[in-house]
CSV table of C-alpha atoms in Angstrom, one decimal:
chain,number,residue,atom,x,y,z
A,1,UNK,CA,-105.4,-59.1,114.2
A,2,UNK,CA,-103.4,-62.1,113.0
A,3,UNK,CA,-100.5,-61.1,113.6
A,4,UNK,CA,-97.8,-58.1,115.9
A,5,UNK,CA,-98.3,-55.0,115.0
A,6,UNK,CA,-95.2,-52.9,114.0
A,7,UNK,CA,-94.0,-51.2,116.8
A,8,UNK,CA,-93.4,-47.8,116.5
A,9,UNK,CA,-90.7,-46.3,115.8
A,10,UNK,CA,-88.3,-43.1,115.5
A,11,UNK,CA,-86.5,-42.8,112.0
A,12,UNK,CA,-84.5,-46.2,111.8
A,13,UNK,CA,-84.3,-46.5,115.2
A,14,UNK,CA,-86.2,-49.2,117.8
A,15,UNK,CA,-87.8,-46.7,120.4
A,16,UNK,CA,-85.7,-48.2,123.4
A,17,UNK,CA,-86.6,-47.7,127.2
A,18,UNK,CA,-84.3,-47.7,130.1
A,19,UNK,CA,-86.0,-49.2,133.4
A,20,UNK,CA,-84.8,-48.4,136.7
A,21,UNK,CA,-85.7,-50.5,140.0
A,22,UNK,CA,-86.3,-49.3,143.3
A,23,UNK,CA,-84.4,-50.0,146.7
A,24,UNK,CA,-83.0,-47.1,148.7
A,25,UNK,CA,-79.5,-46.9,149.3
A,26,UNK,CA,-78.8,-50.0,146.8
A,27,UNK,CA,-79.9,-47.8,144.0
A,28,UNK,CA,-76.1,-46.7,144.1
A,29,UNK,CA,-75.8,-49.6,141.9
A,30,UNK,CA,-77.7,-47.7,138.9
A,31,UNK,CA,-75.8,-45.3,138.9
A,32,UNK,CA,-72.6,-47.4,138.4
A,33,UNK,CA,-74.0,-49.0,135.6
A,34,UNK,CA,-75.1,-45.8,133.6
A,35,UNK,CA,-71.5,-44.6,133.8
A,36,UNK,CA,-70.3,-47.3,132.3
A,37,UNK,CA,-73.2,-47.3,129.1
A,38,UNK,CA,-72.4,-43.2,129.1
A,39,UNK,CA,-68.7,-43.7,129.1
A,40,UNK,CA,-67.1,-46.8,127.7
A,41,UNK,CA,-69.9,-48.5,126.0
A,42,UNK,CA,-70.3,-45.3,123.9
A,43,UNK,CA,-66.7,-45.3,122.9
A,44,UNK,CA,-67.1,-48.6,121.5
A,45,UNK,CA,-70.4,-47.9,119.8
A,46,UNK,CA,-69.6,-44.7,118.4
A,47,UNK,CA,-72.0,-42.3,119.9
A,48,UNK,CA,-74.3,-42.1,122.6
A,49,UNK,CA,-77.0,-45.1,123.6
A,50,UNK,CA,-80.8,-42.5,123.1
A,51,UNK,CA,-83.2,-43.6,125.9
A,52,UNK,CA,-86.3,-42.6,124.4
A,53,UNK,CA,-88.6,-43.6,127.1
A,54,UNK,CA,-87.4,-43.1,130.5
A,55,UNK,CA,-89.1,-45.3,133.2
A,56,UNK,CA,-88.5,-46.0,137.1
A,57,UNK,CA,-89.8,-46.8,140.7
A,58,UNK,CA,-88.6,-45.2,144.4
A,59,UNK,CA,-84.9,-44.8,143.8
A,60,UNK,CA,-85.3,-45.4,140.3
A,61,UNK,CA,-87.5,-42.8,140.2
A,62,UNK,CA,-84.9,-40.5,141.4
A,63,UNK,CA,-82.3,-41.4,138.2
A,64,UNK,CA,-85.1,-41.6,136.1
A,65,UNK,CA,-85.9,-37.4,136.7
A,66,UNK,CA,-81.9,-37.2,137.1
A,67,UNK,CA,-81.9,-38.6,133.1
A,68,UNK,CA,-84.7,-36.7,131.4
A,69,UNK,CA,-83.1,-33.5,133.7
A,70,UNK,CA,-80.0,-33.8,132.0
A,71,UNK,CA,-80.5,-36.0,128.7
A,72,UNK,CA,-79.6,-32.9,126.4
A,73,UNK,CA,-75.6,-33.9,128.1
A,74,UNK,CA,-75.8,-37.9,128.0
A,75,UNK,CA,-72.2,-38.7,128.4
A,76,UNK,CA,-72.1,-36.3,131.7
A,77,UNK,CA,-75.1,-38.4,132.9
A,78,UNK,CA,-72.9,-41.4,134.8
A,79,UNK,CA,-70.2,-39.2,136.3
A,80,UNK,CA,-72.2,-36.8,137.7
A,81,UNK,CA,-74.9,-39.1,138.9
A,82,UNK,CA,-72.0,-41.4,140.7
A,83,UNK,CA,-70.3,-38.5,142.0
A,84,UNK,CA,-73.0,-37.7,143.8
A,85,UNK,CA,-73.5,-41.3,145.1
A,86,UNK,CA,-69.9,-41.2,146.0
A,87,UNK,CA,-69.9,-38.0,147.9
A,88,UNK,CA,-73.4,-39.3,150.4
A,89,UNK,CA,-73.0,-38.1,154.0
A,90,UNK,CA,-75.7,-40.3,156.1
A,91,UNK,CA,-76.6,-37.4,158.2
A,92,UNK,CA,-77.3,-35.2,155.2
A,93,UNK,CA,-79.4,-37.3,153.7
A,94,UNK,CA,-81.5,-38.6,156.3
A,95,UNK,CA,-82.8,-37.5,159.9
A,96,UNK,CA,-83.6,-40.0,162.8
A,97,UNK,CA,-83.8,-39.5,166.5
A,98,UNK,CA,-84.3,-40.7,169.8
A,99,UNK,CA,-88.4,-39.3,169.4
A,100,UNK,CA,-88.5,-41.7,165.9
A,101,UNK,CA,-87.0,-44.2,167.4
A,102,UNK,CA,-90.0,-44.2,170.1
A,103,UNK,CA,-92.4,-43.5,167.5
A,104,UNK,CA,-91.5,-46.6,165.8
A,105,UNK,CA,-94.4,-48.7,167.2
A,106,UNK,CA,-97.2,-46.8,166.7
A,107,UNK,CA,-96.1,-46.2,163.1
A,108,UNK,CA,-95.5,-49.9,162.5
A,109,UNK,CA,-99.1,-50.6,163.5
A,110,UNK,CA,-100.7,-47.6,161.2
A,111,UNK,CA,-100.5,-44.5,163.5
A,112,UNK,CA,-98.4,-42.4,161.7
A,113,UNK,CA,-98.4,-38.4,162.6
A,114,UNK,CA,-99.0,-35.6,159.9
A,115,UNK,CA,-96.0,-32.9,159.4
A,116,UNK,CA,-95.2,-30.2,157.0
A,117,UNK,CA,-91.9,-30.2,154.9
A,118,UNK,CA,-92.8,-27.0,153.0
A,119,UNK,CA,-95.7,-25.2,153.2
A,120,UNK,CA,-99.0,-26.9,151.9
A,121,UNK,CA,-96.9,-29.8,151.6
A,122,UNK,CA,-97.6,-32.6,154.2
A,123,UNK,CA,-96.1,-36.0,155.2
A,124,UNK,CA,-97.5,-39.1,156.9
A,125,UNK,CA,-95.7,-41.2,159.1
A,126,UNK,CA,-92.5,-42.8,158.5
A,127,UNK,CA,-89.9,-43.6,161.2
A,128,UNK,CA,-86.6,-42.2,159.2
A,129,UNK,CA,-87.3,-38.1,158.4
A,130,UNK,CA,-86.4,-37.6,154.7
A,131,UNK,CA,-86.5,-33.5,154.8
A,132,UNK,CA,-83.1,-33.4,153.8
A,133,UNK,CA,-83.4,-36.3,151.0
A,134,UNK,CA,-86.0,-33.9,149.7
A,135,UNK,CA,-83.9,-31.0,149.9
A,136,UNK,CA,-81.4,-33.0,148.0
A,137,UNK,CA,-83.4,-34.4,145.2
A,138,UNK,CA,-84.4,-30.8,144.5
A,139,UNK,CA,-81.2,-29.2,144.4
A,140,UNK,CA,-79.7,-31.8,142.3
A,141,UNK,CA,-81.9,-31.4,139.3
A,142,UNK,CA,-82.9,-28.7,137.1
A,143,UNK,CA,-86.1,-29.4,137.2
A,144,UNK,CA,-87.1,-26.9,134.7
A,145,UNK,CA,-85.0,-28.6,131.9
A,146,UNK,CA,-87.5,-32.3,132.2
A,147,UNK,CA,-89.8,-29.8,130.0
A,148,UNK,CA,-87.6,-28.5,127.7
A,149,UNK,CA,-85.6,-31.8,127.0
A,150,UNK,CA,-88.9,-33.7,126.3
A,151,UNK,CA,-89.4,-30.9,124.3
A,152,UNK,CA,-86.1,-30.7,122.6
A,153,UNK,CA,-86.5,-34.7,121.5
A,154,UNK,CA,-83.8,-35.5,124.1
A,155,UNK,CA,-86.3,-38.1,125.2
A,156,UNK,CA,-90.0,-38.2,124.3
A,157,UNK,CA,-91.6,-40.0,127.7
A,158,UNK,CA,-90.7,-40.0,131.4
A,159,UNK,CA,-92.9,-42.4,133.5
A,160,UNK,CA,-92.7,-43.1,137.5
A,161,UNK,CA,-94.8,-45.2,139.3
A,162,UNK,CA,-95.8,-44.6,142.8
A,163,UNK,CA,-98.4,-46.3,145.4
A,164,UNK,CA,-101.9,-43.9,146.5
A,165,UNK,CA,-102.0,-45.2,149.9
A,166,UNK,CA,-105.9,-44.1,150.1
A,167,UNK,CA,-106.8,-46.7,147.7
A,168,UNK,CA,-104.3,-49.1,146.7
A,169,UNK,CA,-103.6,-48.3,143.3
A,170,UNK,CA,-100.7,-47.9,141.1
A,171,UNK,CA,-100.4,-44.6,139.5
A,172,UNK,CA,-97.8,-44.1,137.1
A,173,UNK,CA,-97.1,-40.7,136.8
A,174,UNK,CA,-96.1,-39.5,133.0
A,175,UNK,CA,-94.6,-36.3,131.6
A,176,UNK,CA,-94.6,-37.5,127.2
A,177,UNK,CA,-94.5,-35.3,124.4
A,178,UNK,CA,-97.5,-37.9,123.2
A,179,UNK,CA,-101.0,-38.1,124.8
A,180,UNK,CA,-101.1,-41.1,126.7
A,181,UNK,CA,-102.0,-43.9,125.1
A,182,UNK,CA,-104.6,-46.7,126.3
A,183,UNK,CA,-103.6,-47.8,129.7
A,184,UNK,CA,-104.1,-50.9,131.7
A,185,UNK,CA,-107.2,-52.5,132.4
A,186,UNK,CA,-106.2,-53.7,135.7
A,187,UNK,CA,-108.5,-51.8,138.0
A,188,UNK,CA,-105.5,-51.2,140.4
A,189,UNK,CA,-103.4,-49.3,137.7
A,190,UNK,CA,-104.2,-46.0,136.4
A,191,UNK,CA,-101.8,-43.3,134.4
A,192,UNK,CA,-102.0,-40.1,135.0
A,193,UNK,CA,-100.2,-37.3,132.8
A,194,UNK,CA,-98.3,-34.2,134.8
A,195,UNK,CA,-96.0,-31.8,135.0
A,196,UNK,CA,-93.0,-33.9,136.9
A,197,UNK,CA,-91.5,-32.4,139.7
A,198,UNK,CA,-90.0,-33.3,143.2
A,199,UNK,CA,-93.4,-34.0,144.5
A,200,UNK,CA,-93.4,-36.9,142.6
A,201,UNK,CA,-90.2,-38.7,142.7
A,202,UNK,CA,-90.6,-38.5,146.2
A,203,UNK,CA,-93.5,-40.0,146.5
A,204,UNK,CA,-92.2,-42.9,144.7
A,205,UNK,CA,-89.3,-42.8,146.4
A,206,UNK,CA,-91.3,-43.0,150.0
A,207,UNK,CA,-89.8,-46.7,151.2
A,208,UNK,CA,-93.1,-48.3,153.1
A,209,UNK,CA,-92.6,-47.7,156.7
A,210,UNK,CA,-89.4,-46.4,156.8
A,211,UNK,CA,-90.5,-42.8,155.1
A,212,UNK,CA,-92.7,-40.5,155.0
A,213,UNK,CA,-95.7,-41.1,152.8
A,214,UNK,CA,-95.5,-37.6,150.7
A,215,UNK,CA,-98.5,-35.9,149.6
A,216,UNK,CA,-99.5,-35.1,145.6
A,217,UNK,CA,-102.6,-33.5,144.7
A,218,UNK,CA,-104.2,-33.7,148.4
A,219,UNK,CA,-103.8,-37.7,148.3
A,220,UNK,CA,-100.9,-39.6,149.7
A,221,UNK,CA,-98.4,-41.7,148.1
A,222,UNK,CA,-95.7,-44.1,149.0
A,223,UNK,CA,-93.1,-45.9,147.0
A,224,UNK,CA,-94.5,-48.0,143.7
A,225,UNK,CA,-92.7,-50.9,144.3
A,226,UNK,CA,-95.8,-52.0,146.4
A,227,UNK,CA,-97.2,-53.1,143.6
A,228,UNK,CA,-94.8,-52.2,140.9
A,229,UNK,CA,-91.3,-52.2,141.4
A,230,UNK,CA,-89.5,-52.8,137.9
A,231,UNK,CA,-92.5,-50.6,136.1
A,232,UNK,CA,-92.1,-52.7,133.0
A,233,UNK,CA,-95.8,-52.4,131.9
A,234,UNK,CA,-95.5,-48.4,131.2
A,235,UNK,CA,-92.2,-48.8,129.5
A,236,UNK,CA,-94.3,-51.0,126.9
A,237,UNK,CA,-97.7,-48.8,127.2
A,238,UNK,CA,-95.3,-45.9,125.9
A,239,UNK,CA,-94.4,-48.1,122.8
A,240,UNK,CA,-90.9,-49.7,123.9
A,241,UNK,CA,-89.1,-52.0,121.1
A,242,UNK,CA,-86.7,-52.9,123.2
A,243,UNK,CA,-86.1,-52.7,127.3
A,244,UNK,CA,-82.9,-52.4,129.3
A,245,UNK,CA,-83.8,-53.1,132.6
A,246,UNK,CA,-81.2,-52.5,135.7
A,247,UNK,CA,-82.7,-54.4,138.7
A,248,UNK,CA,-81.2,-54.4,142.5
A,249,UNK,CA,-82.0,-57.8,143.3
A,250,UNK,CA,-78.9,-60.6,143.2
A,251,UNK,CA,-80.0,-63.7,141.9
A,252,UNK,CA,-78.8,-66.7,144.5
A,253,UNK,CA,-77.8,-70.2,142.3
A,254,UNK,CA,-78.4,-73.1,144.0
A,255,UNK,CA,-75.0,-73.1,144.7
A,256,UNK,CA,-75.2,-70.0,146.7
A,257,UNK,CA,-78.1,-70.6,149.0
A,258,UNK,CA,-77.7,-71.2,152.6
A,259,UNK,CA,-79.5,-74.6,153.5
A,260,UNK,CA,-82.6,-74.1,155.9
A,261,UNK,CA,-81.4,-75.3,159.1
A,262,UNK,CA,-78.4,-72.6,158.9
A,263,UNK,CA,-80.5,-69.7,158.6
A,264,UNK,CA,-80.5,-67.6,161.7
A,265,UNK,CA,-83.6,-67.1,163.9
A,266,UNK,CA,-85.0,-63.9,162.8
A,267,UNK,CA,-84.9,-61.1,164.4
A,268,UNK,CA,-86.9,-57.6,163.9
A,269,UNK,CA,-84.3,-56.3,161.5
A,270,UNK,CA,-84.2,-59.6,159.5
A,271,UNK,CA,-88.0,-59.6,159.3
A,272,UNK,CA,-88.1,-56.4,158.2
A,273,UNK,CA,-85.4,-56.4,155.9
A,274,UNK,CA,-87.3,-59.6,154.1
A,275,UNK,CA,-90.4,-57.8,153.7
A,276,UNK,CA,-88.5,-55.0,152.0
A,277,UNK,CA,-87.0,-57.2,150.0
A,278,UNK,CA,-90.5,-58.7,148.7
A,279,UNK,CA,-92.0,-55.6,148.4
A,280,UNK,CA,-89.4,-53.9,146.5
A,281,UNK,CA,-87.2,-56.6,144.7
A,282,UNK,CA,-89.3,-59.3,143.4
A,283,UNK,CA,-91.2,-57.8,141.0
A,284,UNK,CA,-88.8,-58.2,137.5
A,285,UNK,CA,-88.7,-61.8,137.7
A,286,UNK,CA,-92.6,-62.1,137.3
A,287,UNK,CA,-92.8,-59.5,134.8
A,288,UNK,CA,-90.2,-60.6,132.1
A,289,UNK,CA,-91.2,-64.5,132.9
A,290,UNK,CA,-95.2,-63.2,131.9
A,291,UNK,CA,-93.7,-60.9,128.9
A,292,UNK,CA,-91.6,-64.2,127.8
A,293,UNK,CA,-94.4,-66.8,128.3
A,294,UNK,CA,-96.9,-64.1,126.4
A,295,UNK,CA,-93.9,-63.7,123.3
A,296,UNK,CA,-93.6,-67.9,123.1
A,297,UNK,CA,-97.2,-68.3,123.0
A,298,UNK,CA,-98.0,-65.9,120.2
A,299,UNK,CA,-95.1,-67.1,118.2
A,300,UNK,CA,-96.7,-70.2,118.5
A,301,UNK,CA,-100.1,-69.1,117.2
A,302,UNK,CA,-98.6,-67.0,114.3
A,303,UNK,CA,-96.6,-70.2,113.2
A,304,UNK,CA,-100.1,-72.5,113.4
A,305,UNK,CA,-101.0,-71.2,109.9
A,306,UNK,CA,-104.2,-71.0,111.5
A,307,UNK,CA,-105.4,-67.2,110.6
A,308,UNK,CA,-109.1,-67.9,112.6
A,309,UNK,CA,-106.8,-68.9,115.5
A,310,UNK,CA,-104.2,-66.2,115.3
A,311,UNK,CA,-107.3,-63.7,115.3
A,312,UNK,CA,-109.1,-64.9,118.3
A,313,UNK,CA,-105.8,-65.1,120.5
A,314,UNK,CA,-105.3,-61.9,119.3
A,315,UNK,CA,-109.0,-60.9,120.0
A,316,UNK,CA,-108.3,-62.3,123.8
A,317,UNK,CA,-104.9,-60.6,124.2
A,318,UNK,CA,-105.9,-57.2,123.3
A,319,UNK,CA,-108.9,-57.8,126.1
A,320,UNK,CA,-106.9,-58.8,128.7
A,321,UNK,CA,-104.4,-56.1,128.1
A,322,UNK,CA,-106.0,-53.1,127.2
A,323,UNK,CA,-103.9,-52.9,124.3
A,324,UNK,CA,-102.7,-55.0,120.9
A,325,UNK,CA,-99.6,-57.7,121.9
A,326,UNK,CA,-96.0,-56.6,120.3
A,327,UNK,CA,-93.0,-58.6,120.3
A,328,UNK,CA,-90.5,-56.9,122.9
A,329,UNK,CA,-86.8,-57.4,123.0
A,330,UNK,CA,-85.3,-57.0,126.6
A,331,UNK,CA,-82.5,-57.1,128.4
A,332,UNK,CA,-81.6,-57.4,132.6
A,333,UNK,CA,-78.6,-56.0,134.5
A,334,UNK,CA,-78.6,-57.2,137.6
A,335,UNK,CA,-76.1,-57.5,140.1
A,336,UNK,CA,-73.5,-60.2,140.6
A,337,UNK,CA,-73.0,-59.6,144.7
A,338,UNK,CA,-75.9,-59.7,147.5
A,339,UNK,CA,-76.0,-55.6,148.0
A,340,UNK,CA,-77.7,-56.5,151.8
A,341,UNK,CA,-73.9,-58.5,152.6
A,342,UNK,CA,-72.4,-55.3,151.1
A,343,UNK,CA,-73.9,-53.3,153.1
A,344,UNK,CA,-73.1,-55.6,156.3
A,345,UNK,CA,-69.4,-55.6,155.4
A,346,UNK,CA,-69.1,-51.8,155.0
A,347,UNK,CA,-70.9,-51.3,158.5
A,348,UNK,CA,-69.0,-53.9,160.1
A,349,UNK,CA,-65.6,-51.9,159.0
A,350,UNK,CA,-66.7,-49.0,160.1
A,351,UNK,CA,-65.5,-46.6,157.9
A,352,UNK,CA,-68.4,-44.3,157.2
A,353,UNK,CA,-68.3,-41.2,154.7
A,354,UNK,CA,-69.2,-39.4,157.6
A,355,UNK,CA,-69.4,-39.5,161.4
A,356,UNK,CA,-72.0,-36.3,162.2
A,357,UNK,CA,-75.2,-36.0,162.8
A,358,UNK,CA,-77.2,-35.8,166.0
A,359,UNK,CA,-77.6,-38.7,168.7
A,360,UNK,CA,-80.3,-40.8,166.2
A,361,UNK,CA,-77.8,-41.0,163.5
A,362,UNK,CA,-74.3,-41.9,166.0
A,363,UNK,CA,-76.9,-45.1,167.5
A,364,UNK,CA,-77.8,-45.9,163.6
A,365,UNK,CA,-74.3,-46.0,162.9
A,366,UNK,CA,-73.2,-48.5,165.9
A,367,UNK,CA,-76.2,-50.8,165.1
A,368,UNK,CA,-74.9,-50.8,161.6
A,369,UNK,CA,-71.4,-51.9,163.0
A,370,UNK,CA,-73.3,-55.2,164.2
A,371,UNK,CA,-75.6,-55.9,161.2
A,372,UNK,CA,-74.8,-59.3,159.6
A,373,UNK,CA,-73.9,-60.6,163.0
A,374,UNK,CA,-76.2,-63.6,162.7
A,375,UNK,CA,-76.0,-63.8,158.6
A,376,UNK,CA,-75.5,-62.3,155.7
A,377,UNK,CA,-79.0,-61.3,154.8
A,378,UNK,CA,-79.4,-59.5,158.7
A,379,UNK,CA,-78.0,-56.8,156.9
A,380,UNK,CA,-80.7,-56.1,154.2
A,381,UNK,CA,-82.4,-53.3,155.8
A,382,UNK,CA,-79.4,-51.7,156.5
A,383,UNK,CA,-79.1,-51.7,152.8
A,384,UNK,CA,-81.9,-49.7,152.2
A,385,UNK,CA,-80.9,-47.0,154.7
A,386,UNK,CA,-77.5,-46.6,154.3
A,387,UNK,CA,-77.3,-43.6,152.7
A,388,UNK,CA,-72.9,-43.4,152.4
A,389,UNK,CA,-70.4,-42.5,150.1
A,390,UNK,CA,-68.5,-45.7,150.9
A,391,UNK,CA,-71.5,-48.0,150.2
A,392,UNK,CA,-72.3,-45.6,147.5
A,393,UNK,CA,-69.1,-46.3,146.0
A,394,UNK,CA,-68.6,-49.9,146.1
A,395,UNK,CA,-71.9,-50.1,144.9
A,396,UNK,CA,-70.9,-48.2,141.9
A,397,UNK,CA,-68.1,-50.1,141.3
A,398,UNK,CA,-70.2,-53.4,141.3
A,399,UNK,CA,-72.6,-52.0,138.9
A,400,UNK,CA,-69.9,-50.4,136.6
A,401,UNK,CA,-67.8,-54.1,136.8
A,402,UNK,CA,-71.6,-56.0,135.9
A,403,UNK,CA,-72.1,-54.0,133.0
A,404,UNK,CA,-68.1,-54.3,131.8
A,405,UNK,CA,-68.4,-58.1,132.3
A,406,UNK,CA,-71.9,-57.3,129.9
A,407,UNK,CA,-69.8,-55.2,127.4
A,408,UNK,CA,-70.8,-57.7,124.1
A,409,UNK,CA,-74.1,-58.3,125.2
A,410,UNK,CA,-75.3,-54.4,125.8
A,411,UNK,CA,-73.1,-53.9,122.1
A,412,UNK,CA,-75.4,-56.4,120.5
A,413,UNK,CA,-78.4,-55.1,122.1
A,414,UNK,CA,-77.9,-51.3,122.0
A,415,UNK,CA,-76.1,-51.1,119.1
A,416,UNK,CA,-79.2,-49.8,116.3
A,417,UNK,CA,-80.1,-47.5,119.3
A,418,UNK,CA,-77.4,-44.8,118.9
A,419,UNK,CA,-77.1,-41.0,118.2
A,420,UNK,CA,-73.8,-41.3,116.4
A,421,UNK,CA,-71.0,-38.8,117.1
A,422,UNK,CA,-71.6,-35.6,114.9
């Protein structure tokens, strides 16, 4: 092969793929930028932005189902998706007390205890109880309609990635209207095709540690940012022109880091907040800086003149990746403020959505009022956890200002991917 092949596409439209990060309570964000692409982005482009391929990890997960559930209304997508955000009582969402709080040890060093959320439906460890999370995702969606939208054309794949604890591997879980094409030849990456359901954006949802690994199939899962946080590889295996990618990690300047010797000495929280943060945020750098690296390269070799050349590369790339190389257009949202120094302001104020729940929750809430005492970034792991309609919304607004301050950008780049207004 000498040259890219044509990607495919759907009438005189670039198949286009909407990629969805992971990280808990920051994914609040997301939702914040979606109402503003389903709201006043499609006034501007005349019609509605069509996500053909539907990807996302943990949290991202979450909106990804919330999308294909609901793609046959797009424009209701953003308000009712940051409504719910917006309306987030922690002690409805989440469940911790005093006997996870002195199980926390023993799960931290790999002794996690078996329980049953519905029956024939186990859970592994975790120190924050996620029963009612569950009970949330699956009232929130009609499940039912994932099936009849793919079928419908409202979207043709929805992939979300997810970590089998057992062995290590990646599996991206797919519900397409196509059979799924050649996969990865990393040995720690497999697809697998299903019916998608709660079980499954749970289990990528299933922050390391913190929650409950949930069972699938009689194997265990936890969250797929492990390995896979900004699932940028299916969006392409699914045959993505073009990517539009909202990630949860802030980008510090130089100008905005904190020099060395003022960093606090870190504590538990810190430490575990910066693992968090590697596992689950630092992932959509690598990937776009491989894809962009890849894309330079080949441009390179098709300009040589040299067909022998161009034919070998090509030889090599197809090997390496399991499948021919294409030329992908992309795009990143990501947010303009640290969401961990949000998170530590909102505690610090106090003023919760709520102020229920049982004797776990009331001491989360008062170690939340201290969070950032030392530093900005001692409230990361808060920031994962804090499942409130005030973070919820400020989170929101953040996303919806990024993408406003993104409004010609996203025109340029979205604009030949739109259902025009009948």
């Amino acid at each position: 092969m000498s040259s890219p092949t044509r990607p495919p596409r759907r009438g005189d439209r670039p198949l286009l793929a909407i990629v969805l990060s992971g990280g808990g309570a920051r994914g609040a964000y997301e939702a914040g930028v979606l109402k503003y692409i389903r709201e006043d982005l499609a006034g501007d482009l005349g019609g509605q932005v069509h996500f053909d391929v539907i990807c996302g990890t943990s949290v991202g997960a979450i909106h990804a189902c919330f999308m294909a559930a609901n793609a046959d209304v797009p424009s209701q997508q953003g308000k009712l998706l940051c409504d719910r955000w917006e309306s987030l009582l922690l002690e409805e969402v989440v469940s911790f007390g005093i006997k996870d709080l002195l199980r926390a040890p023993s799960t931290l060093l790999g002794g996690g205890s078996l329980s049953e959320m519905e029956p024939g439906e186990r859970r592994l460890g975790g120190i924050v109880q996620t029963r009612n999370l569950e009970r949330l995702v699956r009232r929130m969606m009609p499940w039912t309609r994932i099936r009849k939208n793919k079928e419908a054309e409202h979207f043709e794949s929805l992939a979300i990635s997810a970590t089998d604890i057992g062995s290590g591997k990646t599996v991206v879980f797919v519900e397409s209207g196509k059979p799924l094409p050649p996969w990865s030849v990393h040995p720690f990456v497999r697809a697998q095709s299903v019916r998608m359901g709660p079980q499954h954006c749970m289990a990528s949802a299933a922050l390391p540690l913190l929650f409950p690994a949930v069972q699938v199939d009689q194997r265990f899962y936890c969250d797929g940012g492990l390995r896979q946080n900004t699932p940028l590889s299916p969006a392409l295996r699914l045959g993505a022109d073009k990517v539009l990618v909202v990630s949860l990690k802030f980008e510090r300047s130089s100008t905005t880091d904190v020099p060395e010797e003022a960093q606090p000495f870190p504590g538990a929280a810190f430490l575990a907040g910066k693992i968090l943060n590697a596992f689950l945020l630092d992932h959509v750098g690598y990937d776009l800086q491989q894809m962009d690296r890849l894309t330079a390269i080949m441009q390179v070799v098709n300009e040589c003149g040299d067909e022998n050349l161009k034919r070998r590369v090509a030889e090599v790339v197809t090997n390496k990746r399991g499948a021919p190389y294409r030329t992908i257009k992309d795009m990143v949202i990501s947010p303009s403020l640290d969401l961990g120094q949000i998170a530590g302001e909102v505690a610090r104020a106090g003023k919760f959505k709520g102020l229920g729940g049982g004797p776990g929750i009331r001491l989360l809430r008062r170690l939340a009022t201290t969070a950032g005492g030392g530093g900005a970034n001692d409230a990361d792991l808060l920031s994962y956890i804090l499942f409130d309609g005030v973070y919820g919304a400020e989170l929101v607004r953040i996303g919806y200002e990024d993408a406003r301050a993104r409004h010609e950008e996203l025109c340029q780049f979205l604009h030949d991917c739109v259902v025009p207004d009948s």
